[in-house]
Short mmCIF file of N, CA and C in Angstrom, two decimals:
data_model
loop_
_atom_site.label_atom_id
_atom_site.label_comp_id
_atom_site.label_asym_id
_atom_site.label_seq_id
_atom_site.Cartn_x
_atom_site.Cartn_y
_atom_site.Cartn_z
N UNK A 1165 -75.05 55.54 70.88
CA UNK A 1165 -74.43 54.98 71.90
C UNK A 1165 -75.89 54.45 72.74
N UNK A 1166 -76.83 55.25 72.80
CA UNK A 1166 -78.15 54.81 73.31
C UNK A 1166 -78.36 53.64 73.45
N UNK A 1167 -78.42 52.80 72.13
CA UNK A 1167 -78.79 51.66 71.69
C UNK A 1167 -77.83 50.58 72.07
N UNK A 1168 -76.52 50.84 71.93
CA UNK A 1168 -75.97 50.02 72.69
C UNK A 1168 -75.93 49.63 74.05
N UNK A 1169 -76.34 50.79 74.79
CA UNK A 1169 -76.44 50.82 76.21
C UNK A 1169 -77.85 49.88 76.69
N UNK A 1170 -78.98 50.18 75.70
CA UNK A 1170 -79.90 49.62 75.97
C UNK A 1170 -79.88 47.89 75.65
N UNK A 1171 -79.20 47.73 74.50
CA UNK A 1171 -78.71 46.42 74.53
C UNK A 1171 -78.04 45.67 75.49
N UNK A 1172 -77.22 46.49 76.13
CA UNK A 1172 -76.62 45.78 77.31
C UNK A 1172 -77.18 45.50 78.57
N UNK A 1173 -77.93 46.44 78.57
CA UNK A 1173 -79.27 45.78 79.84
C UNK A 1173 -80.00 45.07 79.54
N UNK A 1174 -80.42 44.85 78.43
CA UNK A 1174 -81.45 43.65 78.06
C UNK A 1174 -80.46 42.20 78.16
N UNK A 1175 -78.96 42.21 77.53
CA UNK A 1175 -78.34 40.85 77.87
C UNK A 1175 -78.15 40.68 78.98
N UNK A 1176 -77.96 41.71 80.25
CA UNK A 1176 -77.76 41.70 81.55
C UNK A 1176 -79.21 40.61 81.78
N UNK A 1177 -80.34 41.24 81.85
CA UNK A 1177 -81.73 41.01 82.09
C UNK A 1177 -82.01 39.44 81.71
N UNK A 1178 -81.52 39.21 80.60
CA UNK A 1178 -81.37 37.65 80.00
C UNK A 1178 -80.59 36.78 80.75
N UNK A 1179 -79.30 37.21 80.98
CA UNK A 1179 -78.50 36.48 81.84
C UNK A 1179 -79.10 36.59 83.36
N UNK A 1180 -79.65 37.41 83.67
CA UNK A 1180 -80.24 37.11 85.40
C UNK A 1180 -81.14 36.09 85.21
N UNK A 1181 -82.14 36.03 84.01
CA UNK A 1181 -83.22 35.16 84.00
C UNK A 1181 -82.85 33.88 83.61
N UNK A 1182 -81.49 33.66 83.01
CA UNK A 1182 -80.82 32.48 82.84
C UNK A 1182 -79.94 31.68 83.68
N UNK A 1183 -80.32 32.65 84.88
CA UNK A 1183 -79.21 31.94 86.15
C UNK A 1183 -77.67 32.09 86.03
N UNK A 1184 -77.24 33.15 85.30
CA UNK A 1184 -75.93 33.07 84.65
C UNK A 1184 -75.30 34.55 85.30
N UNK A 1185 -75.99 34.98 86.20
CA UNK A 1185 -75.07 36.45 87.01
C UNK A 1185 -75.16 36.21 88.61
N UNK A 1186 -74.43 36.99 89.32
CA UNK A 1186 -74.53 37.50 90.53
C UNK A 1186 -74.38 39.05 90.93
N UNK A 1187 -74.91 39.23 91.64
CA UNK A 1187 -74.92 40.76 91.99
C UNK A 1187 -74.58 41.14 93.32
N UNK A 1188 -74.14 42.29 93.58
CA UNK A 1188 -73.64 42.57 95.00
C UNK A 1188 -71.99 42.40 95.12
N UNK A 1189 -71.42 43.20 96.10
CA UNK A 1189 -70.10 42.99 96.11
C UNK A 1189 -69.74 41.64 96.55
N UNK A 1190 -69.96 41.34 97.37
CA UNK A 1190 -69.63 40.05 98.38
C UNK A 1190 -70.05 38.75 97.57
N UNK A 1191 -71.21 38.89 97.07
CA UNK A 1191 -71.13 37.62 96.05
C UNK A 1191 -70.06 37.46 94.60
N UNK A 1192 -69.95 38.61 94.23
CA UNK A 1192 -69.18 38.67 93.03
C UNK A 1192 -67.93 38.51 93.79
N UNK A 1193 -67.48 39.20 94.59
CA UNK A 1193 -66.03 38.53 95.21
C UNK A 1193 -65.53 37.30 95.42
N UNK A 1194 -66.73 36.57 95.64
CA UNK A 1194 -66.83 35.12 96.01
C UNK A 1194 -66.56 34.29 94.93
N UNK A 1195 -67.32 34.63 93.70
CA UNK A 1195 -67.35 33.92 92.32
C UNK A 1195 -65.85 34.32 91.42
N UNK A 1196 -65.47 35.69 91.85
CA UNK A 1196 -64.24 35.78 91.60
C UNK A 1196 -63.15 34.87 92.00
N UNK A 1197 -63.27 35.03 93.62
CA UNK A 1197 -61.98 34.12 94.16
C UNK A 1197 -62.10 32.80 93.29
N UNK A 1198 -63.53 32.43 93.32
CA UNK A 1198 -63.46 30.73 93.08
C UNK A 1198 -63.30 30.33 91.69
N UNK A 1199 -62.97 31.39 91.21
CA UNK A 1199 -62.56 31.24 89.21
C UNK A 1199 -63.82 30.98 88.85
N UNK A 1200 -65.16 31.17 89.15
CA UNK A 1200 -66.20 30.89 88.37
C UNK A 1200 -66.62 32.21 87.79
N UNK A 1201 -66.16 33.80 87.99
CA UNK A 1201 -66.44 34.85 87.42
C UNK A 1201 -65.58 34.62 85.70
N UNK A 1202 -66.37 35.14 84.79
CA UNK A 1202 -65.96 35.41 83.44
C UNK A 1202 -65.72 36.66 83.20
N UNK A 1203 -66.38 37.47 83.71
CA UNK A 1203 -66.79 38.98 83.11
C UNK A 1203 -67.26 39.34 84.69
N UNK A 1204 -66.94 40.89 84.75
CA UNK A 1204 -67.24 41.83 86.03
C UNK A 1204 -67.68 43.01 85.62
N UNK A 1205 -68.85 43.58 85.70
CA UNK A 1205 -69.46 44.82 85.25
C UNK A 1205 -69.44 45.81 86.77
N UNK A 1206 -68.63 46.97 86.54
CA UNK A 1206 -68.78 47.68 87.65
C UNK A 1206 -69.40 49.08 87.38
N UNK A 1207 -70.12 49.59 88.08
CA UNK A 1207 -71.25 50.67 88.15
C UNK A 1207 -70.05 51.97 87.94
N UNK A 1208 -70.50 52.82 86.66
CA UNK A 1208 -69.55 54.11 87.14
C UNK A 1208 -69.63 55.01 88.50
N UNK A 1209 -70.86 54.54 89.40
CA UNK A 1209 -71.07 55.17 90.41
C UNK A 1209 -70.50 54.30 91.52
N UNK A 1210 -69.72 53.39 91.49
CA UNK A 1210 -69.44 52.68 92.53
C UNK A 1210 -68.43 53.39 93.39
N UNK A 1211 -67.83 52.84 94.63
CA UNK A 1211 -67.16 54.10 95.44
C UNK A 1211 -65.61 53.75 94.77
N UNK A 1212 -64.78 54.56 94.75
CA UNK A 1212 -63.50 54.18 94.39
C UNK A 1212 -62.74 52.96 95.43
N UNK A 1213 -63.11 53.20 96.53
CA UNK A 1213 -62.81 52.01 97.38
C UNK A 1213 -63.34 50.52 96.77
N UNK A 1214 -64.45 50.63 96.03
CA UNK A 1214 -65.01 49.14 95.72
C UNK A 1214 -64.55 48.92 94.50
N UNK A 1215 -64.24 50.13 93.83
CA UNK A 1215 -63.50 49.80 92.26
C UNK A 1215 -62.17 49.34 92.34
N UNK A 1216 -61.48 49.73 93.38
CA UNK A 1216 -59.96 49.36 93.52
C UNK A 1216 -59.79 48.08 93.92
N UNK A 1217 -60.71 47.32 94.97
CA UNK A 1217 -60.98 46.34 95.24
C UNK A 1217 -61.20 45.47 94.44
N UNK A 1218 -62.39 45.69 93.46
CA UNK A 1218 -62.49 44.50 92.39
C UNK A 1218 -61.97 44.37 91.34
N UNK A 1219 -60.99 45.60 91.18
CA UNK A 1219 -60.01 45.57 89.96
C UNK A 1219 -58.85 44.78 90.33
N UNK A 1220 -58.56 44.98 91.38
CA UNK A 1220 -57.21 44.43 92.13
C UNK A 1220 -57.55 43.00 92.21
N UNK A 1221 -58.71 42.28 92.57
CA UNK A 1221 -59.22 40.92 92.77
C UNK A 1221 -59.01 40.58 91.04
N UNK A 1222 -59.72 41.23 90.25
CA UNK A 1222 -60.18 40.66 89.13
C UNK A 1222 -58.56 40.50 88.34
N UNK A 1223 -57.68 41.61 88.25
CA UNK A 1223 -56.39 41.41 87.95
C UNK A 1223 -55.46 40.49 88.38
N UNK A 1224 -55.82 40.01 89.53
CA UNK A 1224 -55.05 39.21 90.20
C UNK A 1224 -55.44 37.40 89.66
N UNK A 1225 -56.74 37.44 89.10
CA UNK A 1225 -57.57 36.10 88.66
C UNK A 1225 -57.74 36.45 87.36
N UNK A 1226 -57.21 36.97 86.67
CA UNK A 1226 -57.67 37.20 85.19
C UNK A 1226 -58.67 37.28 84.43
N UNK A 1227 -59.52 38.31 85.25
CA UNK A 1227 -60.85 38.38 85.01
C UNK A 1227 -61.41 39.91 83.99
N UNK A 1228 -61.90 39.93 83.36
CA UNK A 1228 -62.00 40.77 82.29
C UNK A 1228 -62.97 41.64 83.33
N UNK A 1229 -63.00 43.26 83.20
CA UNK A 1229 -63.87 44.05 84.35
C UNK A 1229 -64.42 45.22 83.12
N UNK A 1230 -65.52 45.24 83.04
CA UNK A 1230 -66.19 46.43 82.18
C UNK A 1230 -66.89 47.72 83.36
N UNK A 1231 -66.16 48.80 83.16
CA UNK A 1231 -67.32 50.27 83.87
C UNK A 1231 -68.12 50.31 83.04
N UNK A 1232 -69.19 50.23 83.63
CA UNK A 1232 -70.53 50.54 82.47
C UNK A 1232 -71.83 50.79 83.51
N UNK A 1233 -72.51 52.08 83.55
CA UNK A 1233 -74.18 52.21 83.86
C UNK A 1233 -73.91 52.73 85.20
N UNK A 1234 -74.92 53.01 85.74
CA UNK A 1234 -75.12 53.44 87.17
C UNK A 1234 -75.60 52.27 87.86
N UNK A 1235 -75.68 52.41 89.69
CA UNK A 1235 -76.14 51.44 90.23
C UNK A 1235 -77.38 51.31 90.19
N UNK A 1236 -78.21 52.36 89.84
CA UNK A 1236 -79.35 52.08 90.07
C UNK A 1236 -80.18 51.27 88.53
N UNK A 1237 -79.27 51.50 87.32
CA UNK A 1237 -79.79 51.12 86.07
C UNK A 1237 -79.37 49.57 86.41
N UNK A 1238 -78.05 49.27 86.57
CA UNK A 1238 -77.62 47.93 86.98
C UNK A 1238 -78.74 47.00 87.48
N UNK A 1239 -79.12 47.79 88.57
CA UNK A 1239 -79.92 47.05 89.43
C UNK A 1239 -81.60 46.79 88.77
N UNK A 1240 -82.07 47.63 88.29
CA UNK A 1240 -83.02 47.74 87.53
C UNK A 1240 -83.01 46.38 86.43
N UNK A 1241 -82.11 46.74 85.88
CA UNK A 1241 -82.37 45.63 84.61
C UNK A 1241 -82.31 44.19 85.04
N UNK A 1242 -81.78 43.74 86.13
CA UNK A 1242 -82.05 42.51 86.69
C UNK A 1242 -82.94 42.41 87.69
N UNK A 1243 -83.83 42.96 87.86
CA UNK A 1243 -84.79 43.11 88.72
C UNK A 1243 -84.50 43.21 90.07
N UNK A 1244 -83.41 44.02 90.79
CA UNK A 1244 -83.06 44.19 92.01
C UNK A 1244 -82.90 45.70 92.13
N UNK A 1245 -82.64 45.89 93.54
CA UNK A 1245 -82.15 47.23 94.08
C UNK A 1245 -81.05 47.50 93.07
N UNK A 1246 -80.50 48.84 93.63
CA UNK A 1246 -79.01 49.20 93.36
C UNK A 1246 -77.92 48.44 93.59
N UNK A 1247 -76.98 48.15 92.42
CA UNK A 1247 -76.35 47.03 92.61
C UNK A 1247 -74.92 47.59 91.64
N UNK A 1248 -73.79 47.79 92.55
CA UNK A 1248 -72.69 48.47 91.99
C UNK A 1248 -71.87 47.15 91.55
N UNK A 1249 -71.92 46.05 91.56
CA UNK A 1249 -71.07 45.02 90.90
C UNK A 1249 -71.81 43.96 90.52
N UNK A 1250 -71.50 43.75 89.05
CA UNK A 1250 -72.43 42.36 88.51
C UNK A 1250 -71.25 41.50 87.88
N UNK A 1251 -71.23 40.13 88.54
CA UNK A 1251 -70.73 39.00 88.00
C UNK A 1251 -71.18 38.02 87.14
N UNK A 1252 -70.57 38.04 85.76
CA UNK A 1252 -71.27 37.07 84.60
C UNK A 1252 -70.60 35.37 84.37
N UNK A 1253 -71.38 34.58 84.91
CA UNK A 1253 -70.38 33.16 85.06
C UNK A 1253 -70.51 32.41 83.84
N UNK A 1254 -70.93 32.76 82.71
CA UNK A 1254 -71.29 32.18 81.68
C UNK A 1254 -70.53 32.95 80.45
N UNK A 1255 -69.54 32.10 79.67
CA UNK A 1255 -68.75 32.45 78.48
C UNK A 1255 -69.50 33.19 77.38
N UNK A 1256 -70.78 32.46 77.13
CA UNK A 1256 -71.74 32.90 76.11
C UNK A 1256 -72.12 34.41 76.33
N UNK A 1257 -72.66 34.70 77.60
CA UNK A 1257 -73.13 35.84 77.75
C UNK A 1257 -72.11 36.91 78.07
N UNK A 1258 -70.86 36.13 78.34
CA UNK A 1258 -69.64 37.35 78.26
C UNK A 1258 -69.26 37.89 76.93
N UNK A 1259 -69.29 36.86 76.21
CA UNK A 1259 -69.12 36.96 74.50
C UNK A 1259 -70.65 37.88 74.03
N UNK A 1260 -71.06 37.84 74.33
CA UNK A 1260 -72.64 38.46 73.81
C UNK A 1260 -72.58 40.01 74.29
N UNK A 1261 -71.63 40.18 75.44
CA UNK A 1261 -71.46 41.75 76.38
C UNK A 1261 -70.31 42.23 75.17
N UNK A 1262 -69.41 41.44 75.37
CA UNK A 1262 -68.28 42.25 74.80
C UNK A 1262 -68.32 42.69 73.39
N UNK A 1263 -68.85 41.46 72.60
CA UNK A 1263 -69.39 41.61 71.06
C UNK A 1263 -70.31 42.78 71.05
N UNK A 1264 -71.45 43.33 71.85
CA UNK A 1264 -71.64 44.46 71.54
C UNK A 1264 -70.98 45.95 71.74
N UNK A 1265 -70.20 45.75 72.44
CA UNK A 1265 -69.40 47.19 72.70
C UNK A 1265 -68.79 47.38 71.12
N UNK A 1266 -68.66 48.74 71.26
CA UNK A 1266 -67.81 49.48 70.32
C UNK A 1266 -66.37 48.83 70.31
N UNK A 1267 -65.92 48.77 69.13
CA UNK A 1267 -64.48 48.64 68.75
C UNK A 1267 -63.63 49.60 69.69
N UNK A 1268 -63.92 50.77 69.65
CA UNK A 1268 -63.01 51.79 70.59
C UNK A 1268 -63.11 51.78 71.97
N UNK A 1269 -62.56 51.20 72.59
CA UNK A 1269 -62.94 51.14 73.94
C UNK A 1269 -61.44 51.40 74.72
N UNK A 1270 -61.12 52.09 75.88
CA UNK A 1270 -60.11 52.37 76.73
C UNK A 1270 -59.69 50.91 77.77
N UNK A 1271 -58.69 50.66 77.18
CA UNK A 1271 -58.28 49.38 77.99
C UNK A 1271 -57.02 49.80 78.75
N UNK A 1272 -57.20 49.76 80.45
CA UNK A 1272 -56.13 49.98 81.32
C UNK A 1272 -56.15 49.12 82.39
N UNK A 1273 -54.69 48.21 82.18
CA UNK A 1273 -54.89 47.41 83.39
C UNK A 1273 -55.65 46.29 83.26
N UNK A 1274 -56.10 45.90 82.06
CA UNK A 1274 -56.98 45.01 81.87
C UNK A 1274 -58.76 45.18 82.22
N UNK A 1275 -58.78 46.44 82.61
CA UNK A 1275 -59.86 46.90 82.81
C UNK A 1275 -60.63 47.66 81.42
N UNK A 1276 -61.90 47.22 81.27
CA UNK A 1276 -62.17 48.17 80.07
C UNK A 1276 -63.10 48.89 80.33
N UNK A 1277 -62.90 50.35 79.98
CA UNK A 1277 -63.55 51.23 80.85
C UNK A 1277 -64.83 51.35 79.55
N UNK A 1278 -65.64 52.05 79.81
CA UNK A 1278 -66.82 52.65 79.31
C UNK A 1278 -66.60 53.44 78.04
N UNK A 1279 -67.30 52.97 76.88
CA UNK A 1279 -66.95 53.88 75.99
C UNK A 1279 -66.92 55.51 76.19
N UNK A 1280 -66.10 56.31 75.52
CA UNK A 1280 -66.28 57.69 75.34
C UNK A 1280 -67.20 57.98 74.50
N UNK A 1281 -68.28 58.83 75.06
CA UNK A 1281 -69.51 59.20 74.26
C UNK A 1281 -69.27 60.77 73.64
#
């Protein structure tokens, strides 16, 4: 599973360098509302209030959500400080991320939870 985790962080770094993601709750919410977000990643250690707000917004806009990583690791992989929310704006990068994930995922109300270790 560590290999998959590392690959996801590498893809997020590439996505950042390509200019195909935004980070932070405010920026991500704006993209979701404008219909530009293709995939949203929420850190495991994001607050419950943040998670609920993002899940509801993504559900209303039909945007896939993945719970993955920690704020520290998500921020580090994109060259930023701690980030609880990342929004991907590219279908290509969205598919790269989803193709990297294991087949056995828990899906709950449109939210793809981090794989169970």
